[in-house]
Coordinates of C-alpha atoms in Angstrom, one line a residue:
X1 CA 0.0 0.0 0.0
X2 CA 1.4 3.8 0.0
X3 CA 1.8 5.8 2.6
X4 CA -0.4 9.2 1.5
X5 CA 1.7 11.6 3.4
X6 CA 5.3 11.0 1.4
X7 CA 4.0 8.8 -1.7
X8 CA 6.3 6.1 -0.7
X9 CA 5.0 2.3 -0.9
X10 CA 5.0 0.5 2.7
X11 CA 4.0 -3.2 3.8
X12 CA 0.9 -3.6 5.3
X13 CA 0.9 -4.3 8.9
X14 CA -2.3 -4.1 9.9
X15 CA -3.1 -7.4 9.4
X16 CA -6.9 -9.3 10.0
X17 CA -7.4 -12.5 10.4
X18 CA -10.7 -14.3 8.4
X19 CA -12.5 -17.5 8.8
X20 CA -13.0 -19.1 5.8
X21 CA -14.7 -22.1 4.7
X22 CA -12.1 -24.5 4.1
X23 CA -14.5 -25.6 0.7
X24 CA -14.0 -22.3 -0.9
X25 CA -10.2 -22.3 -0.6
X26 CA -8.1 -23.4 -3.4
X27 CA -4.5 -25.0 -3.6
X28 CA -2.3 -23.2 -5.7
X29 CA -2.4 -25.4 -9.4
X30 CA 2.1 -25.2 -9.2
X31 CA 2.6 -25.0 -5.9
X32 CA 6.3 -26.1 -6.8
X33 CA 6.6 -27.4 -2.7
X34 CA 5.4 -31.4 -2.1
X35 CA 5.8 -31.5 2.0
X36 CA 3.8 -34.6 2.0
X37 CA 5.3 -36.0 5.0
X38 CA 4.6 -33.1 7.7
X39 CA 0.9 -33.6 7.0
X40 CA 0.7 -36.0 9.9
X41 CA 2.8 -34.1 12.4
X42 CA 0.9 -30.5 11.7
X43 CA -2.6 -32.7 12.4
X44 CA -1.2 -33.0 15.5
X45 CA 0.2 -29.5 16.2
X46 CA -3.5 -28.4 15.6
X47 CA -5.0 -31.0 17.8
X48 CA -3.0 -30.6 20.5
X49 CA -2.3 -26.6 20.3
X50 CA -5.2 -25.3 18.1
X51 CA -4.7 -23.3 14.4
X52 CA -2.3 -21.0 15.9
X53 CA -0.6 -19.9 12.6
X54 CA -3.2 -18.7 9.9
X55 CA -2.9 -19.4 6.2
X56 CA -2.4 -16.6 3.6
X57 CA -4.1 -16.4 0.8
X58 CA -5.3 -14.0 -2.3
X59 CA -7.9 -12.4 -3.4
X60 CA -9.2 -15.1 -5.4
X61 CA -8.9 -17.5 -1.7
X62 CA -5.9 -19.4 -3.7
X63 CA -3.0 -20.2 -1.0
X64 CA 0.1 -18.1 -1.1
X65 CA 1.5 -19.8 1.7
X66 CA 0.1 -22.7 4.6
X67 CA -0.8 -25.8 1.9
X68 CA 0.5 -28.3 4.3
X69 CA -1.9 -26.6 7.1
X70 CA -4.9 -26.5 4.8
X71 CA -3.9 -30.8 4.0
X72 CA -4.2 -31.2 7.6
X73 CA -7.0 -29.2 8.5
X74 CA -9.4 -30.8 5.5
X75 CA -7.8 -34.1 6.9
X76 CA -9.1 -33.0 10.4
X77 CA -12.6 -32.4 9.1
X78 CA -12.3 -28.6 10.1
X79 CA -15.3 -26.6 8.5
X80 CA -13.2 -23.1 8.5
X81 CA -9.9 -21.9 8.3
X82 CA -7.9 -19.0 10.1
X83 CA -6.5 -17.0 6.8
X84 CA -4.8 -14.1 5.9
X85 CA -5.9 -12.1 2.9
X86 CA -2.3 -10.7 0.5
X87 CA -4.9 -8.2 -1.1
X88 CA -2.1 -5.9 -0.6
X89 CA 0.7 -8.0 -3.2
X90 CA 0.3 -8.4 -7.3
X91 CA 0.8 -11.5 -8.7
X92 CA 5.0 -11.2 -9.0
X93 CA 4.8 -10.4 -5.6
X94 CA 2.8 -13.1 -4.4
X95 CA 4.6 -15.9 -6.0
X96 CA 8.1 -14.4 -4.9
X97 CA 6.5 -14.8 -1.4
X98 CA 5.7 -18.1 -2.1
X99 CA 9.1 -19.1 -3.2
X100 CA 10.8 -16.9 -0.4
X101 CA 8.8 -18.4 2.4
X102 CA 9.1 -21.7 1.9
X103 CA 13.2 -21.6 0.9
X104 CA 13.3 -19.6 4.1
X105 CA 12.5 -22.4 6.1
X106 CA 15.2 -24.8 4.5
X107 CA 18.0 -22.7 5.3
X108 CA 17.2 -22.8 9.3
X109 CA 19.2 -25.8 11.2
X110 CA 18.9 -26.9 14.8
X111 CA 21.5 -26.7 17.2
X112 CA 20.7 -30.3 18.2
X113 CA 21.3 -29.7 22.0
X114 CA 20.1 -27.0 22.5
X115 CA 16.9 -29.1 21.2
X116 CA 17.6 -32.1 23.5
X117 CA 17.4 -30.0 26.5
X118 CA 13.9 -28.2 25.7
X119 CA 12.8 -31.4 24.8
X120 CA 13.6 -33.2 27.8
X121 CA 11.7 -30.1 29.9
X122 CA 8.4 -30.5 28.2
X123 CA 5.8 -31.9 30.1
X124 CA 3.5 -32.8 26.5
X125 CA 3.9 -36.2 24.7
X126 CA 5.6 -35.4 21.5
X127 CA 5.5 -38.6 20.3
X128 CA 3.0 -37.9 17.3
X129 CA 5.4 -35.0 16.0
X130 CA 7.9 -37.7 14.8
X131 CA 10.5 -36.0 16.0
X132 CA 14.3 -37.3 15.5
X133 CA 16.6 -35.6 17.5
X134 CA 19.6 -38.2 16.7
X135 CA 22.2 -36.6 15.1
X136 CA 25.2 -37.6 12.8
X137 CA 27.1 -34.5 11.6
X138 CA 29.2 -37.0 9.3
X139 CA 26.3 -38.9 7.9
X140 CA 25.7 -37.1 4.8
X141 CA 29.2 -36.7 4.3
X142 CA 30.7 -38.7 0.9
X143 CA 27.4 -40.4 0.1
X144 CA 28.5 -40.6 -3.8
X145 CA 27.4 -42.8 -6.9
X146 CA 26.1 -45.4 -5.3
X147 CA 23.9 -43.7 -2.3
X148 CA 22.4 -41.2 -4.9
X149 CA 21.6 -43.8 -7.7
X150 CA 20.2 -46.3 -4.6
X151 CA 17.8 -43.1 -3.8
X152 CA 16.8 -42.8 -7.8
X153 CA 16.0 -46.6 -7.5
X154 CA 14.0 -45.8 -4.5
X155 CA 12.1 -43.3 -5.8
X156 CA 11.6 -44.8 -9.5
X157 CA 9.8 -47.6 -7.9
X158 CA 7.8 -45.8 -5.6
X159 CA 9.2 -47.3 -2.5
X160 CA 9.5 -44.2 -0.3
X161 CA 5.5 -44.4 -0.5
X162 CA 5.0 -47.6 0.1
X163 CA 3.5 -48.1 3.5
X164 CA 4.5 -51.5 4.5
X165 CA 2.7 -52.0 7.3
X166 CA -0.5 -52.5 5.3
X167 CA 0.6 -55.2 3.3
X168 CA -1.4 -58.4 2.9
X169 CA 0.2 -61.0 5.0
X170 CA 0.8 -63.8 2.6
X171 CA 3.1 -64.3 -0.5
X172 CA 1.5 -61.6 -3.4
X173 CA 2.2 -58.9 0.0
X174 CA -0.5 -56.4 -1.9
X175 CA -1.1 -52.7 -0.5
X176 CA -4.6 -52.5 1.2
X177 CA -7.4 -50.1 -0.2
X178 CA -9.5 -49.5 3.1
X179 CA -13.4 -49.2 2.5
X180 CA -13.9 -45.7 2.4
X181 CA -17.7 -46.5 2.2
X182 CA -18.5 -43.3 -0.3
X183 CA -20.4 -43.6 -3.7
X184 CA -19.8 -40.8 -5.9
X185 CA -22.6 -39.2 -8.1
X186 CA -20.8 -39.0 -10.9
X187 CA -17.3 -39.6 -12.8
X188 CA -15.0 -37.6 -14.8
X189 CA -11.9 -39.0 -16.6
X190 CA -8.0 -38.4 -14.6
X191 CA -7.4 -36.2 -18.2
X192 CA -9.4 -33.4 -16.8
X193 CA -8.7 -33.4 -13.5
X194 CA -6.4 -30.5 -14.0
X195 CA -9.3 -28.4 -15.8
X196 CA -12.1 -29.4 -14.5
X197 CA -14.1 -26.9 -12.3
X198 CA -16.6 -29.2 -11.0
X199 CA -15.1 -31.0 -7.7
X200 CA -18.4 -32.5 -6.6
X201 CA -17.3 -35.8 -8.6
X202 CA -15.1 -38.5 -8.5
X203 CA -11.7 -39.2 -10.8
X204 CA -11.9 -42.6 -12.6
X205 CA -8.9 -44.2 -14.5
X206 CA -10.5 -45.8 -17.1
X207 CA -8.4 -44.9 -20.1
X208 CA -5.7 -45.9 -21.5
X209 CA -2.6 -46.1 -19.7
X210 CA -0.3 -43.6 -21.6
X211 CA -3.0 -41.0 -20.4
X212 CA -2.1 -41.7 -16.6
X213 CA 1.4 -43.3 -16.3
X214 CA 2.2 -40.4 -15.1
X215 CA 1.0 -40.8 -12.0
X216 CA 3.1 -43.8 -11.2
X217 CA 5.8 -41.7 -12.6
X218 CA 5.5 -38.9 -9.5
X219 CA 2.5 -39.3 -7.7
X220 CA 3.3 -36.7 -5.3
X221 CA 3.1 -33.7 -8.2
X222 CA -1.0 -34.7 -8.0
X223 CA -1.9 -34.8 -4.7
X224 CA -3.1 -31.6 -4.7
X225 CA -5.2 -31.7 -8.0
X226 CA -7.3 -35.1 -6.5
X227 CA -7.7 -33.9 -3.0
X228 CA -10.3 -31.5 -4.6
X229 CA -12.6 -34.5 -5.5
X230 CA -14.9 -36.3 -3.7
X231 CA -12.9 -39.4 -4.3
X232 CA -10.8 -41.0 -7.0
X233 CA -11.0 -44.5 -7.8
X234 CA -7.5 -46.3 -8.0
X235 CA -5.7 -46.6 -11.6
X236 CA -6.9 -49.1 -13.7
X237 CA -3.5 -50.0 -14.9
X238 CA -4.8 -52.7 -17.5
X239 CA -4.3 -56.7 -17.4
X240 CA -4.3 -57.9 -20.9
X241 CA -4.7 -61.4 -21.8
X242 CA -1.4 -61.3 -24.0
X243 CA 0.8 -59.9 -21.0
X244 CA 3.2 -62.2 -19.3
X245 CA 1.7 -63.1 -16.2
X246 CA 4.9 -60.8 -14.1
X247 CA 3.4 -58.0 -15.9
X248 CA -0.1 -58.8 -14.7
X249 CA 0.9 -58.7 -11.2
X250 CA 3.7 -55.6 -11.4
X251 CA 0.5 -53.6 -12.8
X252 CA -2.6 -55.3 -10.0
X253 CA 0.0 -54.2 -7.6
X254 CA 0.7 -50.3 -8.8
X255 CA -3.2 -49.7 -8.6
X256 CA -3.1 -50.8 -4.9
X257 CA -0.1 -48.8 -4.2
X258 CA -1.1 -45.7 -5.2
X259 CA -4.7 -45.9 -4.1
X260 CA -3.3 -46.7 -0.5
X261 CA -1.1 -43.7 -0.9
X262 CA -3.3 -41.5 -1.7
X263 CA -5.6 -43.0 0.8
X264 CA -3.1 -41.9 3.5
X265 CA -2.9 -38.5 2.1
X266 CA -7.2 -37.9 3.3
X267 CA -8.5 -38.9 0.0
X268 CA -11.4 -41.1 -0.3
X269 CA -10.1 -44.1 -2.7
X270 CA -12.4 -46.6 -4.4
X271 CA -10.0 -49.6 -5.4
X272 CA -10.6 -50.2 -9.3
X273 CA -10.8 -54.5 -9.4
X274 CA -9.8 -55.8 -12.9
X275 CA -8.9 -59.7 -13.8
X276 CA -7.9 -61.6 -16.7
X277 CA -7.6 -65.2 -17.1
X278 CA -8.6 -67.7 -13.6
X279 CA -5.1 -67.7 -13.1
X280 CA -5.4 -63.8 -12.3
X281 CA -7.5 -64.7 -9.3
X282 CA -4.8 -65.4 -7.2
X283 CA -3.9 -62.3 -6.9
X284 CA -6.1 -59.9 -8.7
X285 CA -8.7 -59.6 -5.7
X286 CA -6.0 -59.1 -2.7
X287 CA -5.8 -55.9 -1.2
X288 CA -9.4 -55.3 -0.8
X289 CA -11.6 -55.9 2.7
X290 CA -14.2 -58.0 2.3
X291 CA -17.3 -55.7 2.0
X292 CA -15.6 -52.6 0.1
X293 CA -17.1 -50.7 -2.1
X294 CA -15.8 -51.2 -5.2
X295 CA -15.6 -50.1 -9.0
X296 CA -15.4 -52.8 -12.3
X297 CA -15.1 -51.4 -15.8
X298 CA -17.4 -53.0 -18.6
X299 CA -15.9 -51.2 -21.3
X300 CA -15.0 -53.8 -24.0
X301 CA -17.0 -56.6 -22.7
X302 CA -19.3 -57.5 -25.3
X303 CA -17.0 -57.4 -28.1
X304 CA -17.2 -61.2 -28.2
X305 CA -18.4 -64.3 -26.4
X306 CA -14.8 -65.3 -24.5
X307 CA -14.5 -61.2 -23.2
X308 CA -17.5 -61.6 -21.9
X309 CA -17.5 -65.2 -20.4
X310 CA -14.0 -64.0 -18.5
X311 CA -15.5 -61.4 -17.2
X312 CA -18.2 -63.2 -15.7
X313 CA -15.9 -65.8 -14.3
X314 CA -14.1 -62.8 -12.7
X315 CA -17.3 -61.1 -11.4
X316 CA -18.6 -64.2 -10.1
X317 CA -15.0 -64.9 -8.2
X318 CA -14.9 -61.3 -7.1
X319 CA -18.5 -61.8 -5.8
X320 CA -17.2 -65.1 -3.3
X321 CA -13.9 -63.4 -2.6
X322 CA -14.4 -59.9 -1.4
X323 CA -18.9 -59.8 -1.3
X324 CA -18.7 -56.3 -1.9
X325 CA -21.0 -53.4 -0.2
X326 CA -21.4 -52.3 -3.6
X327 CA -20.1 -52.4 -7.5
X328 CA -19.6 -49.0 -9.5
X329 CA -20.1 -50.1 -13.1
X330 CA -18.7 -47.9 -15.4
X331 CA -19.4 -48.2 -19.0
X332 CA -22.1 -50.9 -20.9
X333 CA -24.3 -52.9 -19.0
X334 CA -23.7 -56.1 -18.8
X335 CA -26.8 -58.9 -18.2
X336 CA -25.7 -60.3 -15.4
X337 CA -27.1 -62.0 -11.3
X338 CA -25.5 -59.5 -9.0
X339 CA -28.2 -60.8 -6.1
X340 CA -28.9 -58.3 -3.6
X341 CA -25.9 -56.2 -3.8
X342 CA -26.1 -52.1 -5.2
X343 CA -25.0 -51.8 -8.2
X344 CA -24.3 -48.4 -9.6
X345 CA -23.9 -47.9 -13.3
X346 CA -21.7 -44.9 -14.9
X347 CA -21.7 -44.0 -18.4
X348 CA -18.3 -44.3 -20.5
X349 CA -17.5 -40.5 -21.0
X350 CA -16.6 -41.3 -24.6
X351 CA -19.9 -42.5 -25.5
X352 CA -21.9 -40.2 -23.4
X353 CA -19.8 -37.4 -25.4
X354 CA -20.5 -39.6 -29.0
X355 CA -24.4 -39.4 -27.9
X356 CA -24.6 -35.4 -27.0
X357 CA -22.8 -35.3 -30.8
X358 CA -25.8 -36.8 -32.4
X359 CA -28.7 -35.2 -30.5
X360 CA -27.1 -31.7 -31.5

C-alpha cells in the first residue's frame, strides 16, 4: 500500500485474520513445494495446540503460503480456516513470497542440543510429532554414486510411498485399499482433472494407460489436483490377456499402491478391481476388505463371447472373494445375477460425449 503523506509504498501491517470455509479455498495449481510428510505431524500440532498460525491467501482465496496446514485441516474435518488475505501483493509479488517463504525455512538448522534439553523439559507427549533428535554430523558426508543412484531406485519404484505396514500378510504382500464406504454421483476422466471446475465428482482411471502413467511416474506432483474431489478410484493399470503373467501382477499391484497412498494422504479411494484369465485370481482380488465398495469397468466386454465369459468368471470370483458393499459399473451394462448387492452404473465419457454429438 502507500503511505499518503510521502507517496512512498509500505507493507501492510495491519493485518486481519478471516474465517474461511475451508470448501472455498483453493490449492495453488504449481505449488512447486510437495511436504507430503509433515501432513501427519501438523494434524497433531492443531490437535493438540489449536490453528495457531493462519494461512495466507489472495484475493481469489488461492494459497500463497500454509498448503500443508490447509492438508491437515481438511484431513481433520475442520469446516473453516484462520486465513490471511495478500490483497495488498500483485501477482509477481505473491509468487516471490511463495518461493521466499518456503526456501526460508530450509536454510534454518537446529542446534541439536540446545533441542535435546527443551525437549527433555516439556511436560506434552511429542510422540505424534515424529521428532528425530539423533544426530550424525558426518552422515551425509561422501554419500557418492552409489547412495544417490540407490535413492533414484528408491524413488523410480515408488518405495519411499510404500507403507509396508499395510501389506497383505501372505506371499503376493498387496497394499490394502480400506473401505472408504462413499459412492460418488458422478465420474469424470483423470485427463481433466487439471481443468475441470466441478469437484463435486469423483476421478476414474479408465483410459488408457499412456494417459495416466504419469502418476506412477511422481505421484506426489497430483496430490493436490485429487484432494479437490470427492474421491478418486484407484488406476486401472490394465491386465491384458497377451501380458506375461509378471506383468499382470507388477501392474494389479501399482493400482493398490497408489490408491493406498493416496488414501493416506485424506483422500477417499475406491479400489478399481480388474482380472484376466482364472489364473489372475490369485492375486487380482487381494488388497481389498471384504465388504468394500468397489468399481469394475465394462468397457469392451461384449466385443465377443470369450471377453464376456472371463469377465463373468471374474465377477462371479470377485463376488465369493471380497462380497462387496457395492459395484460401481462404469461403461455398458452387462446382463448379469448380482443378487442383492447395489450396483451403480456410470456411463463411459466417450460414449456419453458420441451421444450429445448426435442429439445436436
Amino acid at each position: 500500500m502507500v503511505d499518503k503523506q510521502n507517496g512512498k509504498k509500505v507493507m501492510k501491517t495491519d493485518l486481519k485474520v478471516e474465517e474461511i470455509e475451508i470448501g472455498k479455498i483453493k490449492p495453488y495449481e504449481n505449488n512447486p513445494r510437495h511436504n507430503e510428510a509433515a501432513v501427519d505431524g501438523v494434524m497433531e500440532s492443531i490437535k493438540q495446540f489449536g490453528f495457531k498460525v493462519p494461512m495466507v491467501i489472495d484475493k481469489n482465496n488461492v494459497i500463497v503460503t500454509g498448503h500443508t496446514r490447509y492438508k491437515a485441516a481438511k484431513k481433520l474435518g475442520m469446516k473453516k480456516i484462520p486465513c490471511v488475505r495478500a490483497d495488498d501483493l500483485n501477482e509477481n509479488q505473491i509468487k516471490a513470497f511463495r518461493i521466499a517463504d518456503n526456501k526460508v525455512a530450509e536454510v534454518a538448522t537446529w542446534d541439536m542440543e540446545l533441542l535435546q534439553k527443551e525437549l527433555e523439559e516439556i511436560e506434552i507427549d511429542m510422540s505424534g510429532f515424529d521428532i528425530d533428535i539423533s544426530f550424525d554430523e558426518n552422515k551425509n558426508d561422501d554419500i557418492g554414486y552409489y547412495g544417490d543412484e540407490r535413492e533414484r531406485t528408491v524413488s523410480g519404484y515408488n518405495l519411499d510411498t510404500l507403507d509396508t505396514s499395510i501389506l497383505t500378510a501372505d506371499f503376493w504382500q498387496m497394499p490394502t485399499i480400506k473401505n472408504d464406504g462413499f459412492i460418488p454421483d458422478r465420474l469424470i476422466g483423470f485427463n481433466y482433472a487439471k481443468t475441470s471446475k466441478e469437484k463435486q465428482t469423483g476421478i476414474h482411471f479408465y483410459l488408457d494407460d499412456y494417459q495416466f502413467e504419469r502418476i506412477w511416474n511422481n505421484p506426489e506432483k497430483y496430490t493436490d489436483i485429487l484432494f479437490e474431489y470427492d474421491c478418486i478410484l484407484s488406476p486401472d493399470f490394465s491386465l491384458y490377456l497377451n501380458m506375461p503373467m509378471p506383468m499382470k501382477i507388477w501392474n494389479v499391484y501399482r493400482s493398490r499402491h497408489i490408491g493406498a497412498y493416496y488414501q493416506s494422504k485424506g483422500i477417499r479411494v475406491i479400489p478399481t478391481v480388474s482380472w484376466a484369465e482364472p489364473a489372475t485370481f490369485e492375486f487380482c482380488f487381494l488388497g481389498i476388505p471384504k465388504n468394500s465398495i468397489v468399481s469394475v469397468s465394462t468397457i469392451g466386454v461384449k466385443e465377443d463371447e470369450a471377453k464376456l465369459n472371463i469377465w463373468k468368471d471374474g465377477m462371479e470370483e470377485m463376488l465369493d472373494r471380497i462380497d462387496p458393499a457395492a459395484i460401481l459399473l462404469y461403461g455398458e451394462k452387462i446382463d448379469f445375477d448380482f443378487g442383492d448387492i447395489k450396483t451403480v452404473c456410470f456411463e463411459n465419457d466417450v460414449v456419453k460425449n458420441l451421444r450429445g454429438i448426435e442429439k445436436q
